[in-house]
mmCIF file of C-alpha atoms and ligand atoms in Angstrom:
data_model
loop_
_atom_site.group_PDB
_atom_site.id
_atom_site.type_symbol
_atom_site.label_atom_id
_atom_site.label_comp_id
_atom_site.label_asym_id
_atom_site.label_seq_id
_atom_site.Cartn_x
_atom_site.Cartn_y
_atom_site.Cartn_z
ATOM 1 C CA MET Q 4 38.787 19.547 17.691
ATOM 2 C CA LYS Q 5 40.659 16.610 20.884
ATOM 3 C CA LYS Q 6 39.532 13.752 20.913
ATOM 4 C CA SER Q 7 39.592 11.003 24.275
ATOM 5 C CA ILE Q 8 41.048 9.151 23.025
ATOM 6 C CA ILE Q 9 42.572 5.076 26.066
ATOM 7 C CA LYS Q 10 46.448 4.724 26.052
ATOM 8 C CA SER Q 11 46.353 1.508 28.270
ATOM 9 C CA THR Q 12 43.981 -0.657 30.483
ATOM 10 C CA GLY Q 13 45.872 -1.848 34.318
ATOM 11 C CA MET Q 14 43.641 -3.959 36.543
ATOM 12 C CA PHE Q 15 44.267 -5.704 39.895
ATOM 13 C CA VAL Q 16 43.056 -8.284 41.945
ATOM 14 C CA PRO Q 17 43.570 -9.033 45.359
ATOM 15 C CA PRO Q 18 45.279 -11.834 46.348
ATOM 16 C CA ASN Q 19 41.950 -14.428 47.924
ATOM 17 C CA ILE Q 20 40.901 -16.124 45.207
ATOM 18 C CA ILE Q 21 36.836 -17.210 47.276
ATOM 19 C CA THR Q 22 35.358 -20.269 45.142
ATOM 20 C CA ASN Q 23 30.867 -20.985 45.927
ATOM 21 C CA HIS Q 24 31.570 -23.110 47.870
ATOM 22 C CA ASP Q 25 34.085 -21.103 50.633
ATOM 23 C CA LEU Q 26 31.185 -19.251 50.748
ATOM 24 C CA GLU Q 27 28.405 -22.997 51.336
ATOM 25 C CA LYS Q 28 30.981 -23.323 54.914
ATOM 26 C CA ILE Q 29 29.408 -19.860 55.996
ATOM 27 C CA ILE Q 30 26.052 -19.045 54.870
ATOM 28 C CA ASP Q 31 23.138 -21.205 53.359
ATOM 29 C CA THR Q 32 23.943 -21.133 49.481
ATOM 30 C CA SER Q 33 25.683 -23.576 47.566
ATOM 31 C CA ASP Q 34 27.192 -23.503 44.295
ATOM 32 C CA GLU Q 35 24.687 -24.070 42.214
ATOM 33 C CA TRP Q 36 22.466 -21.572 43.086
ATOM 34 C CA ILE Q 37 25.201 -19.223 42.327
ATOM 35 C CA GLN Q 38 25.559 -20.689 38.936
ATOM 36 C CA GLN Q 39 22.463 -20.677 38.016
ATOM 37 C CA ARG Q 40 21.009 -17.122 38.704
ATOM 38 C CA THR Q 41 24.114 -14.950 38.679
ATOM 39 C CA GLY Q 42 26.895 -17.417 36.314
ATOM 40 C CA ILE Q 43 29.545 -15.973 39.041
ATOM 41 C CA GLU Q 44 31.519 -19.018 39.879
ATOM 42 C CA GLN Q 45 34.779 -17.208 42.445
ATOM 43 C CA ARG Q 46 35.603 -13.706 43.408
ATOM 44 C CA TYR Q 47 38.953 -12.253 45.120
ATOM 45 C CA TRP Q 48 38.549 -10.872 49.083
ATOM 46 C CA ILE Q 49 40.849 -8.829 50.378
ATOM 47 C CA ASP Q 50 42.989 -10.293 52.844
ATOM 48 C CA GLN Q 51 40.902 -9.983 56.027
ATOM 49 C CA ASP Q 52 43.903 -9.475 58.469
ATOM 50 C CA GLY Q 53 45.442 -6.316 56.168
ATOM 51 C CA ALA Q 54 43.713 -3.548 55.441
ATOM 52 C CA THR Q 55 43.033 -2.094 52.087
ATOM 53 C CA GLY Q 56 40.843 0.222 50.793
ATOM 54 C CA ALA Q 57 39.863 0.575 47.138
ATOM 55 C CA SER Q 58 42.982 3.452 46.930
ATOM 56 C CA ASP Q 59 45.289 -0.305 47.586
ATOM 57 C CA LEU Q 60 43.669 -1.958 44.565
ATOM 58 C CA GLY Q 61 42.872 1.155 42.771
ATOM 59 C CA PHE Q 62 46.910 2.357 42.912
ATOM 60 C CA GLU Q 63 47.641 -1.338 42.149
ATOM 61 C CA ALA Q 64 45.852 -0.511 38.908
ATOM 62 C CA SER Q 65 47.258 2.339 37.787
ATOM 63 C CA LYS Q 66 51.274 1.401 37.644
ATOM 64 C CA ILE Q 67 49.754 -1.158 35.252
ATOM 65 C CA ALA Q 68 48.048 1.492 33.276
ATOM 66 C CA LEU Q 69 50.381 3.815 33.517
ATOM 67 C CA LYS Q 70 53.672 1.812 32.879
ATOM 68 C CA ALA Q 71 51.119 0.757 29.535
ATOM 69 C CA ALA Q 72 50.917 3.707 28.521
ATOM 70 C CA ASP Q 73 53.643 5.031 28.907
ATOM 71 C CA TRP Q 74 53.083 7.753 31.363
ATOM 72 C CA THR Q 75 55.077 9.121 35.052
ATOM 73 C CA ALA Q 76 52.585 9.497 37.082
ATOM 74 C CA GLN Q 77 53.929 13.338 36.468
ATOM 75 C CA ASP Q 78 51.760 12.936 33.246
ATOM 76 C CA ILE Q 79 49.133 13.236 35.061
ATOM 77 C CA ASP Q 80 46.811 16.601 35.288
ATOM 78 C CA PHE Q 81 44.106 14.969 36.861
ATOM 79 C CA ILE Q 82 42.411 12.072 38.759
ATOM 80 C CA ILE Q 83 39.242 9.820 39.098
ATOM 81 C CA PHE Q 84 38.663 7.854 41.365
ATOM 82 C CA ALA Q 85 34.737 5.793 40.476
ATOM 83 C CA THR Q 86 33.810 4.034 43.721
ATOM 84 C CA LEU Q 87 31.109 3.100 46.250
ATOM 85 C CA SER Q 88 33.332 1.705 49.020
ATOM 86 C CA PRO Q 89 35.909 4.349 49.956
ATOM 87 C CA ASP Q 90 38.186 3.217 51.949
ATOM 88 C CA ILE Q 91 37.324 6.346 55.040
ATOM 89 C CA MET Q 92 34.401 8.118 55.196
ATOM 90 C CA PHE Q 93 36.531 10.996 53.744
ATOM 91 C CA PRO Q 94 38.635 12.211 51.956
ATOM 92 C CA GLY Q 95 37.966 10.542 49.104
ATOM 93 C CA SER Q 96 39.713 7.891 47.603
ATOM 94 C CA GLY Q 97 41.075 10.046 44.684
ATOM 95 C CA CYS Q 98 43.228 11.631 47.537
ATOM 96 C CA LEU Q 99 44.830 8.522 48.485
ATOM 97 C CA LEU Q 100 45.406 6.890 45.295
ATOM 98 C CA GLN Q 101 46.810 10.510 44.351
ATOM 99 C CA ALA Q 102 48.913 10.372 47.541
ATOM 100 C CA LYS Q 103 50.309 6.740 47.454
ATOM 101 C CA LEU Q 104 51.226 7.354 43.468
ATOM 102 C CA GLY Q 105 53.701 10.249 45.184
ATOM 103 C CA LEU Q 106 52.187 13.132 43.753
ATOM 104 C CA ASP Q 107 51.196 16.692 46.146
ATOM 105 C CA SER Q 108 48.898 19.151 43.946
ATOM 106 C CA THR Q 109 48.007 16.649 40.701
ATOM 107 C CA PRO Q 110 43.446 17.624 41.263
ATOM 108 C CA ALA Q 111 42.076 14.633 42.390
ATOM 109 C CA LEU Q 112 37.963 13.596 41.977
ATOM 110 C CA ASP Q 113 36.043 11.059 43.616
ATOM 111 C CA ILE Q 114 32.951 9.851 42.184
ATOM 112 C CA ARG Q 115 29.979 7.944 43.674
ATOM 113 C CA GLN Q 116 27.514 6.172 41.239
ATOM 114 C CA GLN Q 117 28.162 3.079 42.388
ATOM 115 C CA CYS Q 118 27.837 0.275 39.144
ATOM 116 C CA THR Q 119 27.661 3.545 36.693
ATOM 117 C CA GLY Q 120 30.717 5.256 38.225
ATOM 118 C CA PHE Q 121 33.189 3.999 35.578
ATOM 119 C CA LEU Q 122 30.217 5.168 32.702
ATOM 120 C CA TYR Q 123 29.870 8.924 35.161
ATOM 121 C CA GLY Q 124 34.013 8.526 34.792
ATOM 122 C CA LEU Q 125 34.494 8.423 31.095
ATOM 123 C CA ALA Q 126 32.276 11.082 30.608
ATOM 124 C CA THR Q 127 33.388 13.615 32.978
ATOM 125 C CA ALA Q 128 37.178 13.417 30.969
ATOM 126 C CA ASP Q 129 35.898 13.342 27.987
ATOM 127 C CA ALA Q 130 33.981 16.464 29.187
ATOM 128 C CA TYR Q 131 37.197 17.625 31.170
ATOM 129 C CA ILE Q 132 39.540 16.839 27.967
ATOM 130 C CA LYS Q 133 36.628 18.068 25.167
ATOM 131 C CA SER Q 134 36.260 21.732 27.752
ATOM 132 C CA GLY Q 135 41.183 22.074 27.653
ATOM 133 C CA LEU Q 136 40.064 21.651 31.855
ATOM 134 C CA ALA Q 137 42.408 18.628 31.400
ATOM 135 C CA ASN Q 138 44.426 17.103 28.599
ATOM 136 C CA LYS Q 139 46.023 13.250 30.660
ATOM 137 C CA ILE Q 140 43.650 11.893 32.751
ATOM 138 C CA LEU Q 141 43.411 9.146 35.329
ATOM 139 C CA LEU Q 142 40.327 7.284 35.396
ATOM 140 C CA VAL Q 143 40.231 4.703 38.379
ATOM 141 C CA GLY Q 144 37.421 2.482 39.296
ATOM 142 C CA GLY Q 145 37.624 0.652 43.146
ATOM 143 C CA GLU Q 146 36.190 -1.103 45.157
ATOM 144 C CA VAL Q 147 36.510 -3.301 48.675
ATOM 145 C CA HIS Q 148 33.303 -4.794 49.135
ATOM 146 C CA SER Q 149 34.582 -7.631 50.935
ATOM 147 C CA SER Q 150 34.841 -6.116 54.538
ATOM 148 C CA GLY Q 151 31.134 -4.332 54.032
ATOM 149 C CA LEU Q 152 29.386 -7.998 53.519
ATOM 150 C CA ASP Q 153 26.530 -9.615 55.372
ATOM 151 C CA LYS Q 154 28.400 -12.983 55.775
ATOM 152 C CA THR Q 155 25.356 -14.159 57.660
ATOM 153 C CA THR Q 156 22.535 -16.039 55.599
ATOM 154 C CA ARG Q 157 20.446 -12.837 56.223
ATOM 155 C CA GLY Q 158 22.550 -11.263 53.843
ATOM 156 C CA ARG Q 159 23.511 -13.633 50.973
ATOM 157 C CA ASP Q 160 21.554 -12.809 48.264
ATOM 158 C CA ILE Q 161 24.277 -10.065 48.166
ATOM 159 C CA THR Q 162 27.260 -10.938 49.735
ATOM 160 C CA VAL Q 163 27.448 -14.018 47.567
ATOM 161 C CA ILE Q 164 27.678 -11.503 44.381
ATOM 162 C CA PHE Q 165 29.529 -8.611 45.118
ATOM 163 C CA GLY Q 166 34.284 -8.940 44.581
ATOM 164 C CA ASP Q 167 36.809 -6.961 44.812
ATOM 165 C CA GLY Q 168 39.081 -5.474 42.676
ATOM 166 C CA ALA Q 169 39.771 -2.613 40.448
ATOM 167 C CA GLY Q 170 40.535 -1.495 36.834
ATOM 168 C CA ALA Q 171 42.112 1.501 35.800
ATOM 169 C CA VAL Q 172 42.222 3.415 32.276
ATOM 170 C CA CYS Q 173 45.389 6.980 31.598
ATOM 171 C CA ILE Q 174 42.427 9.002 28.631
ATOM 172 C CA GLU Q 175 44.417 11.994 26.772
ATOM 173 C CA GLY Q 176 43.661 14.193 24.443
ATOM 174 C CA VAL Q 177 44.773 13.905 20.922
ATOM 175 C CA GLU Q 178 43.169 16.835 17.924
ATOM 176 C CA THR Q 179 42.659 14.130 15.351
ATOM 177 C CA ASP Q 180 39.693 14.769 12.700
ATOM 178 C CA GLU Q 181 39.526 10.932 13.096
ATOM 179 C CA GLN Q 182 35.939 10.397 14.301
ATOM 180 C CA ALA Q 183 37.478 8.309 17.500
ATOM 181 C CA GLY Q 184 37.498 8.563 20.968
ATOM 182 C CA VAL Q 185 34.448 9.095 23.298
ATOM 183 C CA LEU Q 186 31.686 8.873 20.496
ATOM 184 C CA SER Q 187 28.663 9.749 22.768
ATOM 185 C CA SER Q 188 26.929 8.722 26.374
ATOM 186 C CA ALA Q 189 24.018 8.549 27.800
ATOM 187 C CA LEU Q 190 23.368 8.955 31.874
ATOM 188 C CA HIS Q 191 20.628 8.616 33.896
ATOM 189 C CA ALA Q 192 19.392 8.776 37.478
ATOM 190 C CA ASP Q 193 15.727 8.318 39.683
ATOM 191 C CA GLY Q 194 16.886 8.813 43.315
ATOM 192 C CA ASN Q 195 13.366 8.024 44.111
ATOM 193 C CA LEU Q 196 14.651 4.151 43.663
ATOM 194 C CA ALA Q 197 17.546 4.843 46.252
ATOM 195 C CA GLU Q 198 16.255 2.347 48.632
ATOM 196 C CA ALA Q 199 16.361 -0.192 46.040
ATOM 197 C CA LEU Q 200 19.943 -0.828 46.553
ATOM 198 C CA MET Q 201 21.722 0.939 49.369
ATOM 199 C CA THR Q 202 23.939 0.728 52.795
ATOM 200 C CA GLU Q 203 21.550 3.157 54.926
ATOM 201 C CA LEU Q 204 23.877 3.172 58.524
ATOM 202 C CA PRO Q 205 26.477 4.915 58.601
ATOM 203 C CA ALA Q 206 24.024 7.864 58.286
ATOM 204 C CA SER Q 207 24.968 11.477 58.604
ATOM 205 C CA ARG Q 208 21.316 12.469 57.989
ATOM 206 C CA LEU Q 209 20.783 10.750 61.956
ATOM 207 C CA PRO Q 210 21.940 13.515 65.167
ATOM 208 C CA LEU Q 211 24.076 10.386 65.834
ATOM 209 C CA ARG Q 212 25.356 8.804 62.585
ATOM 210 C CA VAL Q 213 26.842 5.369 64.485
ATOM 211 C CA PRO Q 214 23.084 5.049 66.726
ATOM 212 C CA GLU Q 215 22.611 4.964 70.257
ATOM 213 C CA GLY Q 216 20.711 1.068 70.228
ATOM 214 C CA VAL Q 217 21.318 -0.178 67.545
ATOM 215 C CA PRO Q 218 23.611 -3.437 67.398
ATOM 216 C CA THR Q 219 26.936 -3.309 64.711
ATOM 217 C CA ASP Q 220 25.473 -6.291 63.314
ATOM 218 C CA ASP Q 221 21.969 -4.967 62.337
ATOM 219 C CA ALA Q 222 21.062 -5.299 58.806
ATOM 220 C CA ARG Q 223 21.003 -1.425 58.642
ATOM 221 C CA TYR Q 224 24.665 -0.885 58.505
ATOM 222 C CA TYR Q 225 25.225 -4.013 55.561
ATOM 223 C CA PRO Q 226 24.523 -3.380 51.401
ATOM 224 C CA VAL Q 227 20.368 -4.172 50.698
ATOM 225 C CA MET Q 228 19.120 -5.038 47.268
ATOM 226 C CA ASP Q 229 15.782 -5.459 45.642
ATOM 227 C CA GLY Q 230 17.322 -7.703 42.952
ATOM 228 C CA PRO Q 231 13.928 -8.886 41.182
ATOM 229 C CA LEU Q 232 13.567 -5.075 41.204
ATOM 230 C CA ILE Q 233 16.654 -4.227 39.569
ATOM 231 C CA PHE Q 234 17.179 -6.337 37.215
ATOM 232 C CA LYS Q 235 13.935 -6.152 35.901
ATOM 233 C CA LYS Q 236 14.570 -2.621 36.026
ATOM 234 C CA ALA Q 237 17.568 -2.824 33.640
ATOM 235 C CA LEU Q 238 16.210 -5.160 30.912
ATOM 236 C CA ARG Q 239 13.986 -2.540 30.688
ATOM 237 C CA MET Q 240 16.885 0.772 30.902
ATOM 238 C CA LEU Q 241 19.756 -0.107 29.429
ATOM 239 C CA PRO Q 242 18.265 -0.859 26.039
ATOM 240 C CA LYS Q 243 16.923 2.503 26.130
ATOM 241 C CA VAL Q 244 20.216 3.513 26.736
ATOM 242 C CA ILE Q 245 22.103 2.212 24.173
ATOM 243 C CA ASN Q 246 20.070 3.263 21.474
ATOM 244 C CA GLU Q 247 20.061 6.606 23.059
ATOM 245 C CA SER Q 248 23.487 7.105 23.358
ATOM 246 C CA LEU Q 249 23.578 5.211 18.938
ATOM 247 C CA GLU Q 250 21.748 7.303 18.344
ATOM 248 C CA LYS Q 251 23.985 10.580 20.225
ATOM 249 C CA ALA Q 252 26.955 9.110 17.814
ATOM 250 C CA HIS Q 253 24.708 8.596 14.682
ATOM 251 C CA ILE Q 254 25.492 5.157 14.158
ATOM 252 C CA SER Q 255 23.709 1.385 14.575
ATOM 253 C CA LEU Q 256 23.873 -1.102 16.739
ATOM 254 C CA ASP Q 257 25.919 -3.830 14.141
ATOM 255 C CA GLU Q 258 28.641 -0.579 14.151
ATOM 256 C CA ILE Q 259 28.855 -1.413 17.717
ATOM 257 C CA ASP Q 260 31.778 -4.175 17.229
ATOM 258 C CA LEU Q 261 31.542 -5.460 20.888
ATOM 259 C CA ILE Q 262 29.065 -4.966 24.412
ATOM 260 C CA ILE Q 263 30.823 -4.429 27.622
ATOM 261 C CA PRO Q 264 28.340 -4.151 29.902
ATOM 262 C CA HIS Q 265 28.107 -4.042 34.331
ATOM 263 C CA GLN Q 266 28.824 -7.802 35.091
ATOM 264 C CA ALA Q 267 26.522 -7.329 37.296
ATOM 265 C CA ASN Q 268 24.684 -10.680 36.671
ATOM 266 C CA ILE Q 269 25.455 -12.776 33.301
ATOM 267 C CA ARG Q 270 21.640 -13.948 32.770
ATOM 268 C CA ILE Q 271 20.644 -9.667 32.833
ATOM 269 C CA ASN Q 272 24.040 -9.790 30.519
ATOM 270 C CA GLN Q 273 22.723 -12.946 27.936
ATOM 271 C CA ALA Q 274 19.550 -11.116 28.063
ATOM 272 C CA LEU Q 275 20.073 -7.725 26.636
ATOM 273 C CA GLY Q 276 21.960 -10.075 24.242
ATOM 274 C CA GLN Q 277 19.239 -11.772 22.844
ATOM 275 C CA PHE Q 278 16.963 -8.833 23.207
ATOM 276 C CA LEU Q 279 19.548 -6.919 20.755
ATOM 277 C CA LYS Q 280 19.381 -10.091 19.567
ATOM 278 C CA LEU Q 281 23.372 -9.832 19.074
ATOM 279 C CA ASP Q 282 25.597 -13.210 18.542
ATOM 280 C CA ASP Q 283 26.611 -14.110 22.107
ATOM 281 C CA ASN Q 284 30.315 -13.582 20.982
ATOM 282 C CA LYS Q 285 29.298 -9.492 21.230
ATOM 283 C CA VAL Q 286 28.218 -8.903 24.776
ATOM 284 C CA PHE Q 287 31.566 -9.913 26.629
ATOM 285 C CA HIS Q 288 31.393 -11.923 30.404
ATOM 286 C CA ASN Q 289 33.600 -11.937 32.907
ATOM 287 C CA ILE Q 290 31.376 -12.497 35.996
ATOM 288 C CA GLN Q 291 32.326 -16.023 35.802
ATOM 289 C CA LYS Q 292 35.534 -14.847 37.550
ATOM 290 C CA TYR Q 293 35.612 -11.979 39.752
ATOM 291 C CA GLY Q 294 31.590 -11.614 41.117
ATOM 292 C CA ASN Q 295 30.412 -7.653 40.438
ATOM 293 C CA THR Q 296 32.641 -5.122 41.292
ATOM 294 C CA THR Q 297 30.082 -2.214 40.905
ATOM 295 C CA ALA Q 298 32.394 0.874 39.882
ATOM 296 C CA ALA Q 299 35.739 -1.419 38.332
ATOM 297 C CA SER Q 300 33.532 -4.061 36.515
ATOM 298 C CA ILE Q 301 33.694 -2.175 33.530
ATOM 299 C CA PRO Q 302 36.928 -1.088 33.228
ATOM 300 C CA MET Q 303 38.704 -4.230 34.556
ATOM 301 C CA ALA Q 304 36.247 -6.084 32.223
ATOM 302 C CA LEU Q 305 37.873 -3.319 29.546
ATOM 303 C CA HIS Q 306 41.016 -4.586 30.002
ATOM 304 C CA GLU Q 307 40.798 -8.430 29.671
ATOM 305 C CA ALA Q 308 38.160 -7.427 26.195
ATOM 306 C CA MET Q 309 41.209 -5.912 25.360
ATOM 307 C CA GLU Q 310 44.120 -8.261 27.174
ATOM 308 C CA GLN Q 311 42.260 -11.488 24.547
ATOM 309 C CA ASN Q 312 41.945 -9.233 21.160
ATOM 310 C CA ARG Q 313 38.516 -9.022 21.478
ATOM 311 C CA ILE Q 314 38.303 -5.085 20.904
ATOM 312 C CA GLY Q 315 40.835 -2.409 20.258
ATOM 313 C CA ALA Q 316 41.732 -1.897 17.318
ATOM 314 C CA SER Q 317 42.009 0.981 15.841
ATOM 315 C CA GLY Q 318 38.515 1.574 13.822
ATOM 316 C CA ASP Q 319 37.062 -1.124 16.713
ATOM 317 C CA VAL Q 320 34.391 0.663 18.462
ATOM 318 C CA VAL Q 321 33.152 -0.813 22.029
ATOM 319 C CA LEU Q 322 29.078 0.053 24.118
ATOM 320 C CA PHE Q 323 29.884 0.530 27.891
ATOM 321 C CA THR Q 324 26.511 0.092 29.639
ATOM 322 C CA GLY Q 325 25.452 -0.461 32.923
ATOM 323 C CA LEU Q 326 22.290 -0.265 35.629
ATOM 324 C CA GLY Q 327 22.846 0.213 39.316
ATOM 325 C CA ALA Q 328 22.064 1.618 42.898
ATOM 326 C CA GLY Q 329 21.117 5.085 42.417
ATOM 327 C CA LEU Q 330 19.501 3.814 40.490
ATOM 328 C CA THR Q 331 21.695 5.331 37.758
ATOM 329 C CA TRP Q 332 22.156 4.313 34.334
ATOM 330 C CA GLY Q 333 24.068 4.711 31.002
ATOM 331 C CA SER Q 334 25.864 3.965 28.075
ATOM 332 C CA VAL Q 335 28.726 5.396 26.938
ATOM 333 C CA ILE Q 336 30.377 4.683 23.263
ATOM 334 C CA TYR Q 337 33.970 4.349 22.555
ATOM 335 C CA LYS Q 338 35.946 4.091 19.132
ATOM 336 C CA PHE Q 339 39.510 2.797 19.265
ATOM 337 C CA LEU Q 340 42.001 5.483 17.087
HETATM 338 O O1 UT7 K 9 24.917 -4.387 40.102
HETATM 339 C C1 UT7 K 9 24.322 -3.789 41.188
HETATM 340 C C2 UT7 K 9 23.065 -3.784 40.264
HETATM 341 N N1 UT7 K 9 22.646 -5.311 40.182
HETATM 342 C C3 UT7 K 9 21.852 -6.612 40.319
HETATM 343 O O2 UT7 K 9 21.623 -6.034 38.770
HETATM 344 C C4 UT7 K 9 21.254 -6.812 40.285
HETATM 345 C C5 UT7 K 9 20.621 -7.412 39.417
HETATM 346 N N2 UT7 K 9 19.296 -8.891 40.328
HETATM 347 C C6 UT7 K 9 19.532 -10.070 40.548
HETATM 348 O O3 UT7 K 9 20.732 -10.739 39.913
HETATM 349 C C7 UT7 K 9 18.901 -11.163 41.117
HETATM 350 O O4 UT7 K 9 17.528 -10.581 41.818
HETATM 351 C C8 UT7 K 9 19.793 -11.814 42.562
HETATM 352 C C9 UT7 K 9 21.186 -12.656 42.081
HETATM 353 C C10 UT7 K 9 20.217 -10.671 43.491
HETATM 354 C C11 UT7 K 9 18.691 -12.988 42.772
HETATM 355 O O5 UT7 K 9 18.477 -13.807 41.827
HETATM 356 P P1 UT7 K 9 16.188 -14.207 41.875
HETATM 357 O O6 UT7 K 9 16.547 -15.071 40.719
HETATM 358 O O7 UT7 K 9 15.965 -12.716 41.804
HETATM 359 O O8 UT7 K 9 16.609 -14.875 43.548
HETATM 360 P P2 UT7 K 9 15.375 -13.613 44.076
HETATM 361 O O9 UT7 K 9 15.667 -12.852 44.877
HETATM 362 O O10 UT7 K 9 14.176 -13.637 44.102
HETATM 363 O O11 UT7 K 9 15.132 -15.232 45.128
HETATM 364 C C12 UT7 K 9 14.507 -16.817 44.588
HETATM 365 C C13 UT7 K 9 14.931 -17.678 45.746
HETATM 366 C C14 UT7 K 9 14.675 -16.893 47.610
HETATM 367 O O12 UT7 K 9 13.976 -18.870 48.120
HETATM 368 P P3 UT7 K 9 12.305 -18.282 48.334
HETATM 369 O O13 UT7 K 9 11.731 -17.035 48.958
HETATM 370 O O14 UT7 K 9 12.131 -18.752 47.053
HETATM 371 O O15 UT7 K 9 12.504 -19.404 49.246
HETATM 372 C C15 UT7 K 9 15.748 -16.894 48.399
HETATM 373 O O16 UT7 K 9 15.721 -16.265 49.792
HETATM 374 O O17 UT7 K 9 16.703 -18.191 46.095
HETATM 375 C C16 UT7 K 9 16.700 -17.384 47.648
HETATM 376 N N3 UT7 K 9 17.918 -16.813 48.282
HETATM 377 C C17 UT7 K 9 19.019 -17.713 47.802
HETATM 378 N N4 UT7 K 9 19.540 -18.760 48.211
HETATM 379 C C18 UT7 K 9 20.835 -19.779 47.636
HETATM 380 C C19 UT7 K 9 18.689 -15.440 47.311
HETATM 381 N N5 UT7 K 9 19.717 -15.849 47.823
HETATM 382 C C20 UT7 K 9 20.365 -16.825 48.036
HETATM 383 C C21 UT7 K 9 21.747 -17.861 47.686
HETATM 384 N N6 UT7 K 9 21.244 -19.048 47.878
HETATM 385 N N7 UT7 K 9 22.613 -16.659 48.389
#
């Protein structure tokens, strides 16, 4: 039977490092508050003078992943692009990336599942491979948050968190009897809590999606979040969905070599590790360097975990998990071939 195997990874962040001290200069915040409450020390933002979209960051990450897989762009038979910050309203960033790769007919699918975009994307790639619809898939998570943040004290709870970046993986269907590849996935959503984390405007449900008389710096043009609610939800739902994915894969938590959670807040991931009674080195963190890059955070973390040899040897098992806007949450278990 075909198994969905990660052949390679790539990641890219734009060149501008924004430290917590840089943010202190524009909003009422402090390095101490940000580090204590989130673990973040710095993040990367695009050059505010140029035009860089999620597909541009995704393109750079894709080139690295393609080279590592020894694939050319022509080898790809399906592109999945996960983002909440598409380059433009439409068409999707997957189409824009496809053109940048020099392709003109390869199918491209955008996934708008925010922090769990990579999890939904990995489960989708696995389903496409197992059903025979595709065999060589480029899965990308890419975000440009910095051009849409409220860089005033009003938006400080969110603005200090988000960073720009992209991660890419090449996934191939491989015929093998080994227990390998995507072992299970568990995905969920609760749209009743959409307002807990959202950007409301522009809105196609309004007679004028850019409403008249609303100033362009209105808070509704920026992301708003009920941080404490999301924090509590994450700690309640992630252990449940992790167990669900373990049960589906018929393996125990002891058999997981590394958990790579979405990088939303180091306190969430440390508390999750404590709740699951895991050694500290079993949960991967890189939020300190990148902040929360939403759909890019898990593939970027996977890339770094593999570079650091924390995971990736034949037989290693990694569990990806996360919760975010939607709300959406999920867990995917992957075993290296
Ligand atoms: O990836 C998408 C999913 N998102 C998440 O998983 C995020 C989950 N939530 C969180 O990570 C946390 O809730 C935050 C980091 C966003 C906020 O941390 P918190 O410990 O929950 O703080 P809070 O919102 O309860 O605010 C505590 C205080 C408030 O002041 P008062 O009312 O106590 O005087 C805020 O105004 O901290 C204040 N505050 C800040 N102070 C300095 C909020 N943001 C900042 C800031 N700098 N950047």
